[in-house]
């Protein structure tokens, strides 16, 4: 039998209902949770751990690419991964400028297709520097000509080769260039509503910053993602590429620098009247004796002492000692 409420209890319940205290107590005990929207059209194919691994792999590639550019352009280069994102392919298409510098590529033995995108400024700077310029030249049109495409293919092939090396930790993949396209509308690596993996790089040449993108169609990434899942993710870390450094480049430049070398065989003094009487065949006596050390200067600075002589019928100087600047 149900419990019968007294009149006093009934009055208390009615009063609390009128004042709204019961609702307030309920609201105070309610735990607020963050609502996360789920997009059924673009599910996250790649987990955060897998994205972190892909980021590390591309950091390794960036190190190799920086070293290659430093050796080619003979200047200080830094290449860094700025972001790794999953977006709609339609969003990526809208972000590409027109005209563009796009190279499509395939990964052998997979269905994966991708796009390597250079900003127009970066592409033209590379062409200018590879052809011996300083990278500060100007061009009225941003369209990449066929000649410039051929020059850039040297860099593109190296990039794809380095990508294959960086991805070896996951599997033996070969990246192969397909074609060049100046307009994103003619590039179709996947449908507009599908997701793509976009990896953005920042390339610093001196004080100038340029953009480079890698875009992969993720619909064919399942085989690679399964390997990423099976990998020990903690073992994959960015490595410092032991390639050419700025110090090595500067050292190589210094080795090839030409310097002016002067040898002082001796000194003598004559008066002006004797100078006027000089003619071909006259002999001027020097204050040095045969076998005395003579001064050898580099760029007007006295650096060495030496002894004069003849080698293979050519006048020569044999360095005997270096000038000790601490005694000067």
Coordinates of C-alpha atoms in Angstrom, one line a residue:
X1 CA 0.0 0.0 0.0
X2 CA 1.3 3.4 -1.0
X3 CA 2.5 5.8 1.7
X4 CA -0.1 8.5 2.5
X5 CA 1.4 12.0 2.7
X6 CA 0.3 14.3 5.5
X7 CA -1.2 17.7 4.8
X8 CA 2.1 19.4 5.9
X9 CA 4.2 17.4 3.4
X10 CA 1.7 18.2 0.6
X11 CA 1.9 21.9 1.4
X12 CA 5.7 21.8 1.4
X13 CA 5.8 20.1 -2.1
X14 CA 3.4 22.6 -3.5
X15 CA 5.4 25.5 -2.1
X16 CA 8.7 24.2 -3.6
X17 CA 7.0 23.7 -7.0
X18 CA 5.8 27.3 -7.0
X19 CA 9.2 28.7 -6.1
X20 CA 11.2 26.6 -8.6
X21 CA 13.6 25.3 -6.0
X22 CA 13.3 21.7 -7.1
X23 CA 14.3 22.6 -10.6
X24 CA 17.2 24.7 -9.4
X25 CA 18.5 21.8 -7.2
X26 CA 18.3 19.5 -10.2
X27 CA 20.2 22.0 -12.4
X28 CA 22.9 22.4 -9.8
X29 CA 23.5 18.7 -9.7
X30 CA 23.6 18.4 -13.5
X31 CA 27.2 17.8 -14.9
X32 CA 27.9 19.9 -17.9
X33 CA 29.7 18.1 -20.8
X34 CA 31.3 19.5 -23.9
X35 CA 29.2 18.7 -27.0
X36 CA 31.4 17.6 -29.9
X37 CA 29.7 17.6 -33.3
X38 CA 30.2 14.6 -35.5
X39 CA 30.4 15.0 -39.2
X40 CA 29.1 11.8 -40.9
X41 CA 30.4 13.0 -44.3
X42 CA 34.0 13.4 -43.1
X43 CA 34.8 10.9 -40.4
X44 CA 38.4 11.0 -39.0
X45 CA 40.1 8.3 -41.0
X46 CA 43.4 9.1 -39.3
X47 CA 43.7 9.1 -35.5
X48 CA 45.7 11.7 -33.5
X49 CA 48.5 9.2 -32.9
X50 CA 48.7 8.4 -36.6
X51 CA 48.8 12.1 -37.4
X52 CA 51.6 12.6 -34.9
X53 CA 53.6 9.8 -36.5
X54 CA 53.0 11.3 -40.0
X55 CA 54.2 14.6 -38.6
X56 CA 57.4 13.0 -37.4
X57 CA 58.0 11.2 -40.7
X58 CA 57.7 14.5 -42.6
X59 CA 60.0 16.3 -40.1
X60 CA 62.6 13.7 -41.2
X61 CA 61.9 14.6 -44.8
X62 CA 62.1 18.3 -44.1
X63 CA 65.6 17.8 -42.6
X64 CA 66.8 16.0 -45.8
X65 CA 65.2 18.6 -48.1
X66 CA 66.8 21.5 -46.1
X67 CA 70.2 19.8 -46.6
X68 CA 69.7 19.3 -50.3
X69 CA 68.6 23.0 -50.9
X70 CA 71.6 24.2 -48.9
X71 CA 74.0 22.3 -51.1
X72 CA 72.3 23.4 -54.3
X73 CA 71.6 27.1 -53.5
X74 CA 74.7 27.6 -51.3
X75 CA 72.8 29.5 -48.6
X76 CA 71.2 28.9 -45.3
X77 CA 67.9 27.0 -45.6
X78 CA 65.4 25.9 -43.0
X79 CA 62.4 23.7 -43.7
X80 CA 59.8 23.0 -41.0
X81 CA 56.4 21.2 -40.8
X82 CA 53.8 23.7 -39.7
X83 CA 50.7 21.6 -39.8
X84 CA 49.2 18.2 -40.6
X85 CA 45.4 18.3 -41.1
X86 CA 42.5 16.4 -42.5
X87 CA 40.2 18.6 -44.6
X88 CA 37.7 18.3 -47.5
X89 CA 39.3 18.2 -50.9
X90 CA 37.0 21.0 -51.9
X91 CA 38.4 23.2 -49.1
X92 CA 42.0 22.5 -50.4
X93 CA 40.9 23.4 -53.9
X94 CA 39.6 26.8 -52.8
X95 CA 42.9 27.5 -50.9
X96 CA 45.1 27.1 -54.1
X97 CA 46.0 30.2 -55.9
X98 CA 45.6 30.6 -59.7
X99 CA 48.0 30.3 -61.5
X100 CA 49.6 27.6 -59.3
X101 CA 52.6 25.4 -59.4
X102 CA 51.3 21.8 -58.9
X103 CA 53.0 18.5 -59.5
X104 CA 50.9 15.4 -59.2
X105 CA 52.5 12.1 -58.2
X106 CA 51.7 8.5 -57.4
X107 CA 53.0 6.0 -54.9
X108 CA 53.9 2.7 -56.6
X109 CA 52.0 -0.4 -55.7
X110 CA 49.3 1.6 -54.0
X111 CA 46.2 3.6 -55.2
X112 CA 47.4 6.7 -53.4
X113 CA 47.7 9.9 -55.4
X114 CA 49.0 13.2 -54.2
X115 CA 49.9 16.8 -55.1
X116 CA 53.1 18.7 -54.4
X117 CA 52.3 22.4 -54.3
X118 CA 54.8 25.2 -54.4
X119 CA 53.8 28.8 -53.9
X120 CA 54.5 30.8 -57.1
X121 CA 57.0 32.9 -55.3
X122 CA 58.9 29.9 -54.0
X123 CA 59.0 28.2 -57.4
X124 CA 60.3 31.3 -59.2
X125 CA 62.9 31.9 -56.5
X126 CA 64.1 28.4 -56.8
X127 CA 64.4 28.7 -60.6
X128 CA 66.3 32.0 -60.3
X129 CA 68.8 30.7 -57.8
X130 CA 69.3 27.4 -59.6
X131 CA 70.2 29.3 -62.7
X132 CA 72.7 31.5 -60.9
X133 CA 70.6 34.4 -59.7
X134 CA 70.2 35.8 -56.2
X135 CA 66.5 35.0 -56.0
X136 CA 65.4 38.6 -56.0
X137 CA 64.5 38.9 -59.7
X138 CA 61.0 40.0 -60.7
X139 CA 58.6 38.5 -63.3
X140 CA 55.5 40.1 -64.7
X141 CA 53.6 36.8 -64.9
X142 CA 53.4 34.1 -62.2
X143 CA 52.8 31.4 -64.8
X144 CA 55.5 28.7 -64.7
X145 CA 56.9 28.2 -68.2
X146 CA 58.0 24.8 -69.7
X147 CA 61.7 25.8 -69.3
X148 CA 61.1 26.6 -65.6
X149 CA 59.2 23.4 -65.2
X150 CA 62.3 21.4 -66.4
X151 CA 64.5 23.3 -64.0
X152 CA 62.1 22.6 -61.1
X153 CA 61.9 18.9 -62.0
X154 CA 65.4 18.5 -60.5
X155 CA 64.0 19.6 -57.1
X156 CA 60.8 17.7 -57.5
X157 CA 62.6 14.4 -58.2
X158 CA 64.8 14.9 -55.2
X159 CA 61.8 15.7 -53.0
X160 CA 60.0 12.5 -54.1
X161 CA 63.2 10.5 -53.5
X162 CA 63.6 11.9 -50.0
X163 CA 59.9 11.2 -49.3
X164 CA 60.5 7.6 -50.1
X165 CA 63.5 7.5 -47.7
X166 CA 61.4 9.1 -44.9
X167 CA 58.5 6.7 -45.4
X168 CA 60.8 3.6 -45.3
X169 CA 60.1 3.3 -41.6
X170 CA 56.6 2.3 -42.6
X171 CA 57.3 0.5 -45.8
X172 CA 59.1 0.4 -49.1
X173 CA 57.3 3.1 -51.1
X174 CA 58.4 4.8 -54.3
X175 CA 57.0 8.2 -55.1
X176 CA 56.8 8.9 -58.9
X177 CA 56.1 12.2 -60.6
X178 CA 53.0 12.2 -62.9
X179 CA 52.6 15.7 -64.4
X180 CA 52.7 19.4 -63.9
X181 CA 49.5 21.5 -63.7
X182 CA 49.1 25.3 -63.4
X183 CA 45.4 25.1 -62.6
X184 CA 43.9 23.1 -59.6
X185 CA 40.6 22.7 -61.6
X186 CA 42.4 20.2 -63.9
X187 CA 43.8 18.1 -61.0
X188 CA 41.4 15.5 -59.6
X189 CA 43.0 13.1 -57.1
X190 CA 39.7 12.5 -55.3
X191 CA 36.1 13.7 -55.2
X192 CA 35.3 17.1 -53.8
X193 CA 33.4 15.6 -50.8
X194 CA 36.2 13.3 -49.8
X195 CA 38.8 14.0 -47.2
X196 CA 42.5 14.6 -47.9
X197 CA 45.6 14.7 -45.7
X198 CA 47.3 18.1 -46.0
X199 CA 50.9 18.6 -44.8
X200 CA 52.1 22.2 -44.9
X201 CA 55.8 23.2 -44.8
X202 CA 57.5 26.5 -44.3
X203 CA 60.7 27.0 -46.2
X204 CA 63.0 29.8 -45.0
X205 CA 65.6 31.1 -47.4
X206 CA 67.5 33.7 -45.5
X207 CA 64.9 36.0 -44.1
X208 CA 62.3 35.1 -46.8
X209 CA 59.5 32.6 -45.9
X210 CA 57.8 30.4 -48.6
X211 CA 55.0 27.8 -48.5
X212 CA 55.0 24.2 -49.7
X213 CA 52.1 21.7 -49.4
X214 CA 51.8 18.0 -49.7
X215 CA 48.2 16.8 -50.3
X216 CA 47.3 13.0 -50.2
X217 CA 43.9 11.4 -51.0
X218 CA 43.1 9.5 -47.8
X219 CA 40.6 7.1 -49.3
X220 CA 43.4 4.8 -50.3
X221 CA 45.4 5.2 -47.1
X222 CA 43.9 2.2 -45.3
X223 CA 46.9 -0.1 -46.0
X224 CA 49.4 2.5 -44.7
X225 CA 47.1 3.3 -41.7
X226 CA 47.1 -0.4 -40.7
X227 CA 50.9 -0.4 -40.7
X228 CA 50.9 2.8 -38.7
X229 CA 48.6 1.2 -36.1
X230 CA 50.8 -1.9 -35.9
X231 CA 54.0 0.2 -35.5
X232 CA 55.5 1.1 -32.2
X233 CA 54.6 4.8 -32.4
X234 CA 57.0 5.8 -29.6
X235 CA 59.9 4.5 -31.7
X236 CA 59.2 6.9 -34.6
X237 CA 60.8 10.3 -33.8
X238 CA 62.2 13.1 -35.9
X239 CA 65.9 12.5 -36.6
X240 CA 68.6 15.1 -37.1
X241 CA 69.8 14.6 -40.7
X242 CA 73.6 14.3 -40.7
X243 CA 74.0 16.1 -44.0
X244 CA 75.7 19.3 -45.2
X245 CA 75.6 22.1 -42.6
X246 CA 76.0 25.8 -43.0
X247 CA 79.5 25.6 -41.6
X248 CA 80.5 23.0 -44.2
X249 CA 79.1 25.2 -47.0
X250 CA 81.0 28.3 -45.7
X251 CA 84.2 26.2 -45.4
X252 CA 83.9 25.0 -49.0
X253 CA 83.4 28.6 -50.2
X254 CA 86.5 29.8 -48.3
X255 CA 88.6 27.0 -49.8
X256 CA 87.7 28.3 -53.3
X257 CA 88.2 32.0 -52.6
X258 CA 91.1 33.5 -54.5
X259 CA 93.6 35.7 -52.5
X260 CA 96.2 38.1 -53.6
X261 CA 99.7 36.9 -52.7
X262 CA 102.7 39.3 -52.7
X263 CA 106.5 38.5 -52.2
X264 CA 109.0 41.1 -51.2
X265 CA 112.4 40.1 -52.5
X266 CA 114.2 43.1 -50.9
X267 CA 114.5 46.8 -50.7
X268 CA 116.8 49.5 -52.1
X269 CA 117.0 53.3 -52.2
X270 CA 118.1 55.5 -55.1
X271 CA 117.9 59.2 -55.7
X272 CA 115.7 60.8 -58.3
X273 CA 118.6 61.6 -60.7
X274 CA 119.5 57.9 -60.7
X275 CA 115.9 57.0 -61.4
X276 CA 115.9 59.2 -64.5
X277 CA 119.0 57.5 -65.8
X278 CA 117.7 53.9 -65.5
X279 CA 117.5 52.0 -68.7
X280 CA 116.9 48.4 -69.8
X281 CA 119.6 46.1 -68.5
X282 CA 120.6 48.1 -65.5
X283 CA 120.9 46.2 -62.2
X284 CA 119.6 47.5 -58.8
X285 CA 121.3 46.2 -55.7
X286 CA 118.9 45.0 -53.0
X287 CA 119.7 45.1 -49.3
X288 CA 119.0 41.3 -49.0
X289 CA 121.6 38.6 -49.4
X290 CA 121.1 35.4 -51.4
X291 CA 119.5 32.9 -49.0
X292 CA 118.0 35.5 -46.7
X293 CA 114.3 35.1 -45.7
X294 CA 111.9 37.3 -47.6
X295 CA 108.4 38.6 -46.7
X296 CA 105.3 36.9 -48.0
X297 CA 102.1 38.9 -47.7
X298 CA 98.5 37.8 -48.2
X299 CA 96.0 40.6 -49.0
X300 CA 98.6 43.2 -47.9
X301 CA 99.1 41.5 -44.6
X302 CA 102.5 40.0 -43.7
X303 CA 101.8 36.4 -43.0
X304 CA 104.9 34.2 -43.8
X305 CA 108.6 34.2 -44.3
X306 CA 110.2 32.3 -47.2
X307 CA 113.3 31.6 -49.4
X308 CA 113.3 32.3 -53.1
X309 CA 114.3 29.7 -55.6
X310 CA 113.4 27.9 -58.9
X311 CA 111.1 25.0 -59.5
X312 CA 110.6 23.5 -63.0
X313 CA 112.2 26.6 -64.5
X314 CA 109.7 28.8 -62.7
X315 CA 110.5 31.4 -60.0
X316 CA 109.2 30.1 -56.6
X317 CA 109.2 30.8 -52.9
X318 CA 109.4 28.2 -50.3
X319 CA 107.6 29.0 -47.1
X320 CA 109.9 28.6 -44.1
X321 CA 107.8 29.9 -41.2
X322 CA 104.6 31.7 -40.2
X323 CA 104.7 35.2 -38.7
X324 CA 104.0 35.1 -34.9
X325 CA 101.6 37.9 -34.4
X326 CA 101.9 37.7 -30.6
X327 CA 105.5 39.1 -30.9
X328 CA 104.3 42.1 -32.9

